CSV table of N, CA and C in Angstrom, one decimal:
chain,number,residue,atom,x,y,z
A,1,MET,N,87.6,133.6,111.3
A,1,MET,CA,87.1,133.1,110.0
A,1,MET,C,86.6,131.6,110.2
A,2,LYS,N,85.7,131.3,109.3
A,2,LYS,CA,85.2,129.9,109.3
A,2,LYS,C,85.7,129.3,108.0
A,3,ILE,N,86.4,128.2,108.1
A,3,ILE,CA,87.1,127.6,106.9
A,3,ILE,C,86.6,126.2,106.7
A,4,LEU,N,86.2,125.9,105.5
A,4,LEU,CA,85.8,124.5,105.1
A,4,LEU,C,87.0,123.9,104.3
A,5,VAL,N,87.6,122.9,104.8
A,5,VAL,CA,88.7,122.2,104.1
A,5,VAL,C,88.2,120.9,103.4
A,6,LEU,N,88.4,120.8,102.1
A,6,LEU,CA,88.1,119.6,101.3
A,6,LEU,C,89.4,118.9,101.0
A,7,THR,N,89.4,117.6,101.3
A,7,THR,CA,90.6,116.8,101.1
A,7,THR,C,90.3,115.4,100.9
A,8,SER,N,91.2,114.6,100.4
A,8,SER,CA,91.1,113.2,100.3
A,8,SER,C,92.1,112.5,101.2
A,9,THR,N,93.0,113.3,101.8
A,9,THR,CA,94.0,112.8,102.7
A,9,THR,C,93.9,113.5,104.1
A,10,TYR,N,93.4,112.7,105.0
A,10,TYR,CA,93.2,113.2,106.4
A,10,TYR,C,93.3,112.0,107.3
A,11,PRO,N,94.1,112.1,108.4
A,11,PRO,CA,94.3,110.9,109.3
A,11,PRO,C,92.9,110.4,109.7
A,12,ARG,N,92.9,109.1,109.6
A,12,ARG,CA,91.7,108.4,110.0
A,12,ARG,C,91.6,108.1,111.5
A,13,TRP,N,92.8,108.0,112.1
A,13,TRP,CA,92.8,107.8,113.6
A,13,TRP,C,94.2,108.2,114.0
A,14,GLU,N,94.4,108.1,115.3
A,14,GLU,CA,95.8,108.5,115.9
A,14,GLU,C,96.8,107.5,115.4
A,15,ASN,N,98.0,107.9,115.1
A,15,ASN,CA,99.1,107.1,114.5
A,15,ASN,C,98.8,106.5,113.2
A,16,ASP,N,97.9,107.2,112.4
A,16,ASP,CA,97.6,106.7,111.0
A,16,ASP,C,98.9,106.9,110.2
A,17,THR,N,99.1,106.0,109.3
A,17,THR,CA,100.3,106.0,108.4
A,17,THR,C,100.2,107.0,107.2
A,18,ASP,N,98.9,107.4,106.9
A,18,ASP,CA,98.8,108.4,105.9
A,18,ASP,C,99.4,109.7,106.2
A,19,PRO,N,99.8,110.5,105.2
A,19,PRO,CA,100.4,111.8,105.5
A,19,PRO,C,99.5,112.7,106.3
A,20,LYS,N,100.2,113.6,107.2
A,20,LYS,CA,99.4,114.4,108.1
A,20,LYS,C,99.5,115.9,107.7
A,21,PHE,N,99.9,116.2,106.5
A,21,PHE,CA,100.1,117.6,106.2
A,21,PHE,C,98.8,118.5,106.2
A,22,VAL,N,97.7,117.9,105.8
A,22,VAL,CA,96.4,118.6,105.8
A,22,VAL,C,96.0,118.8,107.3
A,23,TYR,N,96.1,117.7,108.0
A,23,TYR,CA,95.8,117.7,109.5
A,23,TYR,C,96.6,118.8,110.2
A,24,ASN,N,97.9,118.8,109.9
A,24,ASN,CA,98.8,119.8,110.6
A,24,ASN,C,98.4,121.2,110.2
A,25,LEU,N,98.0,121.5,109.0
A,25,LEU,CA,97.6,122.8,108.5
A,25,LEU,C,96.3,123.2,109.2
A,26,CYS,N,95.4,122.2,109.3
A,26,CYS,CA,94.1,122.5,110.0
A,26,CYS,C,94.3,122.8,111.5
A,27,GLN,N,95.2,122.1,112.1
A,27,GLN,CA,95.5,122.3,113.5
A,27,GLN,C,96.0,123.8,113.7
A,28,TYR,N,96.9,124.2,112.8
A,28,TYR,CA,97.5,125.5,112.9
A,28,TYR,C,96.4,126.5,112.6
A,29,LEU,N,95.6,126.4,111.6
A,29,LEU,CA,94.5,127.3,111.3
A,29,LEU,C,93.5,127.4,112.4
A,30,GLY,N,93.3,126.2,113.0
A,30,GLY,CA,92.3,126.1,114.1
A,30,GLY,C,92.6,126.9,115.3
A,31,ARG,N,93.8,127.4,115.4
A,31,ARG,CA,94.2,128.2,116.6
A,31,ARG,C,93.4,129.5,116.7
A,32,ASP,N,93.2,130.1,115.5
A,32,ASP,CA,92.5,131.4,115.4
A,32,ASP,C,91.2,131.3,114.6
A,33,ASN,N,90.8,130.2,114.0
A,33,ASN,CA,89.7,130.1,113.1
A,33,ASN,C,88.9,128.8,113.5
A,34,ASP,N,87.7,128.8,113.0
A,34,ASP,CA,86.8,127.7,113.1
A,34,ASP,C,87.0,126.8,111.8
A,35,VAL,N,87.5,125.6,112.0
A,35,VAL,CA,87.9,124.8,110.8
A,35,VAL,C,87.0,123.5,110.8
A,36,HIS,N,86.4,123.3,109.6
A,36,HIS,CA,85.7,122.0,109.4
A,36,HIS,C,86.4,121.3,108.2
A,37,VAL,N,86.4,120.0,108.3
A,37,VAL,CA,87.1,119.2,107.2
A,37,VAL,C,86.1,118.3,106.6
A,38,VAL,N,86.1,118.2,105.3
A,38,VAL,CA,85.3,117.1,104.6
A,38,VAL,C,86.4,116.2,104.0
A,39,ALA,N,86.3,114.9,104.4
A,39,ALA,CA,87.2,113.9,103.9
A,39,ALA,C,86.4,112.6,103.7
A,40,PRO,N,86.9,111.7,102.9
A,40,PRO,CA,86.2,110.4,102.7
A,40,PRO,C,86.2,109.5,103.9
A,41,HIS,N,85.1,108.8,104.0
A,41,HIS,CA,85.0,107.8,105.1
A,41,HIS,C,85.8,106.6,104.7
A,42,ALA,N,86.3,105.9,105.7
A,42,ALA,CA,87.0,104.6,105.6
A,42,ALA,C,86.5,103.7,106.7
A,43,ARG,N,86.7,102.4,106.5
A,43,ARG,CA,86.3,101.4,107.5
A,43,ARG,C,87.0,101.8,108.8
A,44,GLY,N,86.1,101.8,109.9
A,44,GLY,CA,86.6,102.1,111.2
A,44,GLY,C,86.6,103.5,111.6
A,45,THR,N,86.2,104.4,110.8
A,45,THR,CA,86.2,105.8,111.1
A,45,THR,C,84.7,106.3,111.4
A,46,ALA,N,84.6,107.3,112.2
A,46,ALA,CA,83.3,107.9,112.5
A,46,ALA,C,82.9,108.8,111.3
A,47,THR,N,81.6,109.0,111.0
A,47,THR,CA,81.2,109.9,110.0
A,47,THR,C,81.3,111.3,110.4
A,48,GLU,N,81.3,111.6,111.7
A,48,GLU,CA,81.5,112.9,112.2
A,48,GLU,C,82.2,112.9,113.5
A,49,GLU,N,83.2,113.7,113.7
A,49,GLU,CA,84.0,113.8,114.9
A,49,GLU,C,84.7,115.1,115.1
A,50,VAL,N,85.1,115.4,116.3
A,50,VAL,CA,85.9,116.6,116.6
A,50,VAL,C,87.3,116.0,117.0
A,51,ASN,N,88.3,116.5,116.2
A,51,ASN,CA,89.6,116.0,116.4
A,51,ASN,C,90.5,117.2,116.8
A,52,ASN,N,90.9,117.3,118.0
A,52,ASN,CA,91.7,118.4,118.5
A,52,ASN,C,91.2,119.7,118.1
A,53,GLY,N,89.8,119.9,118.2
A,53,GLY,CA,89.2,121.2,118.0
A,53,GLY,C,88.8,121.4,116.5
A,54,VAL,N,89.1,120.5,115.6
A,54,VAL,CA,88.7,120.5,114.2
A,54,VAL,C,87.6,119.6,114.0
A,55,ARG,N,86.5,120.1,113.5
A,55,ARG,CA,85.4,119.2,113.2
A,55,ARG,C,85.5,118.5,111.8
A,56,VAL,N,85.4,117.2,111.8
A,56,VAL,CA,85.7,116.4,110.6
A,56,VAL,C,84.4,115.7,110.2
A,57,PHE,N,84.0,115.9,109.0
A,57,PHE,CA,82.9,115.2,108.4
A,57,PHE,C,83.3,114.3,107.3
A,58,ARG,N,83.0,113.0,107.5
A,58,ARG,CA,83.5,112.0,106.5
A,58,ARG,C,82.3,111.5,105.7
A,59,TYR,N,82.4,111.6,104.4
A,59,TYR,CA,81.3,111.2,103.5
A,59,TYR,C,81.4,109.7,103.1
A,60,ARG,N,80.3,109.0,103.1
A,60,ARG,CA,80.2,107.7,102.6
A,60,ARG,C,80.0,107.7,101.1
A,61,TYR,N,80.7,106.8,100.4
A,61,TYR,CA,80.6,106.8,99.0
A,61,TYR,C,80.4,105.3,98.5
A,62,CYS,N,80.3,104.4,99.4
A,62,CYS,CA,80.1,103.0,99.0
A,62,CYS,C,79.7,102.3,100.3
A,63,ILE,N,79.4,101.0,100.2
A,63,ILE,CA,79.3,100.2,101.5
A,63,ILE,C,80.7,100.3,102.1
A,64,GLU,N,80.7,100.1,103.4
A,64,GLU,CA,82.0,100.3,104.2
A,64,GLU,C,83.1,99.5,103.6
A,65,ARG,N,82.9,98.2,103.4
A,65,ARG,CA,84.1,97.4,102.9
A,65,ARG,C,84.5,97.8,101.5
A,66,GLY,N,83.6,98.5,100.8
A,66,GLY,CA,84.0,98.9,99.4
A,66,GLY,C,84.6,100.3,99.3
A,67,GLU,N,84.7,101.0,100.4
A,67,GLU,CA,85.3,102.3,100.4
A,67,GLU,C,86.9,102.2,100.4
A,68,THR,N,87.4,101.9,99.3
A,68,THR,CA,88.8,101.6,99.1
A,68,THR,C,89.5,102.5,98.2
A,69,LEU,N,88.9,103.6,97.8
A,69,LEU,CA,89.5,104.5,96.8
A,69,LEU,C,90.6,105.4,97.4
A,70,ALA,N,90.3,105.9,98.6
A,70,ALA,CA,91.3,106.9,99.3
A,70,ALA,C,92.1,106.2,100.3
A,71,TYR,N,93.1,106.9,100.8
A,71,TYR,CA,94.0,106.4,101.9
A,71,TYR,C,94.9,105.3,101.4
A,72,ASP,N,95.8,104.9,102.3
A,72,ASP,CA,96.8,103.8,102.0
A,72,ASP,C,97.5,104.0,100.7
A,73,GLY,N,98.0,105.2,100.5
A,73,GLY,CA,98.8,105.5,99.3
A,73,GLY,C,98.2,106.6,98.4
A,74,GLY,N,96.9,106.9,98.5
A,74,GLY,CA,96.3,107.9,97.6
A,74,GLY,C,95.5,107.3,96.5
A,75,ILE,N,94.7,108.1,95.9
A,75,ILE,CA,93.7,107.7,94.9
A,75,ILE,C,94.4,107.1,93.7
A,76,LEU,N,95.3,107.8,93.1
A,76,LEU,CA,95.9,107.3,91.8
A,76,LEU,C,96.6,105.9,92.0
A,77,PRO,N,97.4,105.7,93.1
A,77,PRO,CA,98.0,104.4,93.3
A,77,PRO,C,96.9,103.3,93.6
A,78,ARG,N,95.9,103.7,94.3
A,78,ARG,CA,94.8,102.7,94.5
A,78,ARG,C,94.1,102.3,93.2
A,79,LEU,N,93.9,103.3,92.3
A,79,LEU,CA,93.3,103.0,91.0
A,79,LEU,C,94.2,102.0,90.2
A,80,LYS,N,95.5,102.3,90.3
A,80,LYS,CA,96.5,101.4,89.6
A,80,LYS,C,96.5,100.0,90.2
A,81,GLN,N,96.3,99.9,91.5
A,81,GLN,CA,96.3,98.5,92.1
A,81,GLN,C,95.1,97.7,91.7
A,82,ASN,N,94.0,98.4,91.5
A,82,ASN,CA,92.7,97.7,91.1
A,82,ASN,C,91.9,98.6,90.1
A,83,LYS,N,91.9,98.2,88.9
A,83,LYS,CA,91.3,99.1,87.9
A,83,LYS,C,89.7,99.2,88.1
A,84,PHE,N,89.2,98.2,88.8
A,84,PHE,CA,87.7,98.2,89.0
A,84,PHE,C,87.3,99.3,90.0
A,85,ARG,N,88.3,99.9,90.7
A,85,ARG,CA,88.0,101.0,91.6
A,85,ARG,C,87.6,102.2,90.9
A,86,VAL,N,87.9,102.3,89.6
A,86,VAL,CA,87.4,103.4,88.8
A,86,VAL,C,85.9,103.6,88.9
A,87,LEU,N,85.2,102.4,89.1
A,87,LEU,CA,83.7,102.5,89.3
A,87,LEU,C,83.3,103.2,90.5
A,88,LEU,N,84.2,103.4,91.5
A,88,LEU,CA,83.9,104.2,92.7
A,88,LEU,C,84.0,105.7,92.5
A,89,VAL,N,84.7,106.1,91.5
A,89,VAL,CA,85.0,107.5,91.3
A,89,VAL,C,83.7,108.4,91.2
A,90,PRO,N,82.7,108.0,90.4
A,90,PRO,CA,81.5,108.9,90.4
A,90,PRO,C,80.8,109.0,91.7
A,91,PHE,N,80.8,107.9,92.5
A,91,PHE,CA,80.1,107.9,93.8
A,91,PHE,C,81.0,108.8,94.8
A,92,PHE,N,82.3,108.7,94.7
A,92,PHE,CA,83.2,109.5,95.5
A,92,PHE,C,83.0,110.9,95.3
A,93,LEU,N,82.9,111.4,94.0
A,93,LEU,CA,82.7,112.8,93.6
A,93,LEU,C,81.4,113.3,94.1
A,94,LEU,N,80.3,112.5,93.7
A,94,LEU,CA,79.0,112.9,94.1
A,94,LEU,C,78.8,113.0,95.6
A,95,SER,N,79.3,112.1,96.3
A,95,SER,CA,79.2,112.1,97.8
A,95,SER,C,79.9,113.3,98.4
A,96,GLN,N,81.1,113.6,97.9
A,96,GLN,CA,81.8,114.7,98.4
A,96,GLN,C,81.1,116.0,98.1
A,97,TRP,N,80.6,116.1,96.9
A,97,TRP,CA,79.8,117.3,96.4
A,97,TRP,C,78.6,117.5,97.3
A,98,LEU,N,77.8,116.4,97.5
A,98,LEU,CA,76.6,116.5,98.4
A,98,LEU,C,76.9,116.9,99.8
A,99,MET,N,78.0,116.3,100.4
A,99,MET,CA,78.4,116.7,101.7
A,99,MET,C,78.8,118.1,101.8
A,100,THR,N,79.5,118.6,100.8
A,100,THR,CA,79.9,120.0,100.8
A,100,THR,C,78.7,120.9,100.7
A,101,ILE,N,77.8,120.6,99.8
A,101,ILE,CA,76.5,121.4,99.7
A,101,ILE,C,75.8,121.4,101.0
A,102,ARG,N,75.7,120.3,101.7
A,102,ARG,CA,75.0,120.2,103.0
A,102,ARG,C,75.6,121.1,104.0
A,103,LEU,N,76.9,121.1,104.0
A,103,LEU,CA,77.6,122.0,105.0
A,103,LEU,C,77.5,123.4,104.6
A,104,LEU,N,77.6,123.7,103.4
A,104,LEU,CA,77.5,125.1,102.9
A,104,LEU,C,76.1,125.7,103.3
A,105,ARG,N,75.1,124.9,103.3
A,105,ARG,CA,73.7,125.3,103.6
A,105,ARG,C,73.5,125.4,105.1
A,106,ARG,N,74.3,124.7,105.9
A,106,ARG,CA,74.1,124.7,107.4
A,106,ARG,C,75.0,125.8,108.0
A,107,HIS,N,76.1,126.1,107.4
A,107,HIS,CA,77.1,127.0,108.0
A,107,HIS,C,77.5,128.1,107.0
A,108,HIS,N,77.9,129.2,107.6
A,108,HIS,CA,78.4,130.3,106.7
A,108,HIS,C,80.0,130.2,106.8
A,109,TYR,N,80.5,129.8,105.7
A,109,TYR,CA,82.0,129.7,105.6
A,109,TYR,C,82.5,130.9,104.9
A,110,ASP,N,83.7,131.4,105.3
A,110,ASP,CA,84.3,132.5,104.6
A,110,ASP,C,85.2,132.0,103.5
A,111,VAL,N,85.7,130.8,103.6
A,111,VAL,CA,86.7,130.2,102.7
A,111,VAL,C,86.5,128.7,102.6
A,112,ILE,N,86.6,128.2,101.3
A,112,ILE,CA,86.7,126.8,101.1
A,112,ILE,C,88.2,126.6,100.7
A,113,HIS,N,88.9,125.8,101.4
A,113,HIS,CA,90.3,125.5,101.0
A,113,HIS,C,90.3,124.0,100.5
A,114,ALA,N,90.4,123.9,99.2
A,114,ALA,CA,90.4,122.6,98.5
A,114,ALA,C,91.9,122.1,98.3
A,115,HIS,N,92.1,120.9,98.8
A,115,HIS,CA,93.4,120.3,98.6
A,115,HIS,C,93.3,119.4,97.4
A,116,TRP,N,94.1,119.7,96.4
A,116,TRP,CA,94.1,119.1,95.1
A,116,TRP,C,93.1,119.7,94.2
A,117,ILE,N,93.6,120.0,93.0
A,117,ILE,CA,92.7,120.6,91.9
A,117,ILE,C,91.6,119.7,91.5
A,118,ILE,N,92.0,118.4,91.3
A,118,ILE,CA,91.0,117.4,90.9
A,118,ILE,C,91.1,116.3,92.0
A,119,PRO,N,90.1,116.0,92.8
A,119,PRO,CA,88.7,116.5,92.5
A,119,PRO,C,88.3,117.6,93.4
A,120,GLN,N,89.0,117.9,94.5
A,120,GLN,CA,88.4,118.8,95.5
A,120,GLN,C,88.1,120.2,95.0
A,121,ALA,N,89.0,120.9,94.3
A,121,ALA,CA,88.7,122.2,93.8
A,121,ALA,C,87.5,122.2,92.8
A,122,LEU,N,87.4,121.2,92.0
A,122,LEU,CA,86.3,121.1,91.1
A,122,LEU,C,85.0,120.9,92.0
A,123,VAL,N,85.0,120.1,93.0
A,123,VAL,CA,83.9,119.9,93.9
A,123,VAL,C,83.5,121.3,94.5
A,124,ALA,N,84.5,122.0,95.0
A,124,ALA,CA,84.3,123.3,95.7
A,124,ALA,C,83.6,124.2,94.7
A,125,LEU,N,84.1,124.3,93.5
A,125,LEU,CA,83.5,125.3,92.5
A,125,LEU,C,82.1,124.9,92.2
A,126,LEU,N,81.8,123.6,92.1
A,126,LEU,CA,80.5,123.1,91.7
A,126,LEU,C,79.5,123.2,92.9
A,127,ALA,N,80.0,123.2,94.1
A,127,ALA,CA,79.1,123.3,95.3
A,127,ALA,C,78.9,124.8,95.7
A,128,ARG,N,79.8,125.6,95.4
A,128,ARG,CA,79.8,127.0,95.9
A,128,ARG,C,78.5,127.7,95.6
A,129,PRO,N,77.9,127.6,94.4
A,129,PRO,CA,76.6,128.3,94.1
A,129,PRO,C,75.5,127.9,95.0
A,130,PHE,N,75.6,126.8,95.7
A,130,PHE,CA,74.5,126.4,96.5
A,130,PHE,C,74.5,127.0,97.9
A,131,SER,N,75.5,127.8,98.2
A,131,SER,CA,75.6,128.6,99.4
A,131,SER,C,74.8,129.9,99.3
A,132,LYS,N,74.2,130.3,100.5
A,132,LYS,CA,73.5,131.5,100.5
A,132,LYS,C,74.5,132.7,100.3
A,133,ALA,N,75.7,132.6,100.9
A,133,ALA,CA,76.7,133.6,100.7
A,133,ALA,C,78.0,132.8,100.3
A,134,PRO,N,78.1,132.7,98.9
A,134,PRO,CA,79.2,131.8,98.4
A,134,PRO,C,80.6,132.3,99.0
A,135,PRO,N,81.3,131.3,99.6
A,135,PRO,CA,82.7,131.7,100.1
A,135,PRO,C,83.7,131.7,99.0
A,136,ALA,N,84.8,132.3,99.3
A,136,ALA,CA,86.0,132.3,98.4
A,136,ALA,C,86.5,130.9,98.4
A,137,VAL,N,87.1,130.5,97.2
A,137,VAL,CA,87.7,129.2,97.1
A,137,VAL,C,89.2,129.4,96.9
A,138,VAL,N,90.0,128.6,97.7
A,138,VAL,CA,91.4,128.6,97.6
A,138,VAL,C,91.8,127.1,97.3
A,139,ALA,N,92.6,126.9,96.2
A,139,ALA,CA,93.0,125.5,95.9
A,139,ALA,C,94.5,125.4,96.0
A,140,THR,N,94.9,124.3,96.7
A,140,THR,CA,96.3,124.0,96.8
A,140,THR,C,96.6,122.7,96.0
A,141,SER,N,97.5,122.8,95.1
A,141,SER,CA,98.0,121.6,94.4
A,141,SER,C,99.2,121.1,95.1
A,142,HIS,N,99.2,119.8,95.3
A,142,HIS,CA,100.3,119.1,96.0
A,142,HIS,C,101.3,118.4,95.0
A,143,GLY,N,101.1,118.7,93.7
A,143,GLY,CA,102.0,118.1,92.7
A,143,GLY,C,101.4,117.0,91.9
A,144,GLY,N,101.0,115.9,92.6
A,144,GLY,CA,100.5,114.7,92.0
A,144,GLY,C,99.3,115.0,91.1
A,145,ASP,N,98.5,115.9,91.5
A,145,ASP,CA,97.2,116.2,90.8
A,145,ASP,C,97.5,116.9,89.5
A,146,LEU,N,98.7,117.5,89.3
A,146,LEU,CA,99.0,118.2,88.1
A,146,LEU,C,99.3,117.2,87.0
A,147,PHE,N,99.7,116.0,87.4
A,147,PHE,CA,100.0,115.0,86.4
A,147,PHE,C,98.8,114.2,86.0
C-alpha cells in the first residue's frame, strides 16, 4: 500500500527532542508499505528528504525564522506562549492543504493517515476530492486535539 501521513509532529533531525511516535509508526508501516509524510517545515530542515526509507515533505508556511507554530512543545502551547502566532494558523493550514493536494495529484495513495483531527484530518478531507482516485482517510486523535 501507499500511505500518506499528515502530521504536525515529526522529528526534524536525529536526536530531536520532539516526540517520535509518528516517526516510529511510519518506520513500522514502511517495512511493508510505501510511506510519505507531510509535516511542517522548521528552521534547519530540508523541504524534502528520505529518512530511513520514509519520504518526508515539509511545507513552508512563513519565512524560515517565522515558522514557529509547530515543534518545541506543540501548536497549542506555542500559541499560548505568543498570541501573535495565531496569525500563522491560516498560512499553516493553507500550506499543508496545498502540499497534500500536490502529492495527491502526483501519487496514487491508498490511504491518508491524519494525526490529529484538527488540523490534519480536516486538511485530508478537504484535499481528498482533488485526487484522481480519492484515498481512504484514517484519523488518529492523540487526546490534546479533543480539547
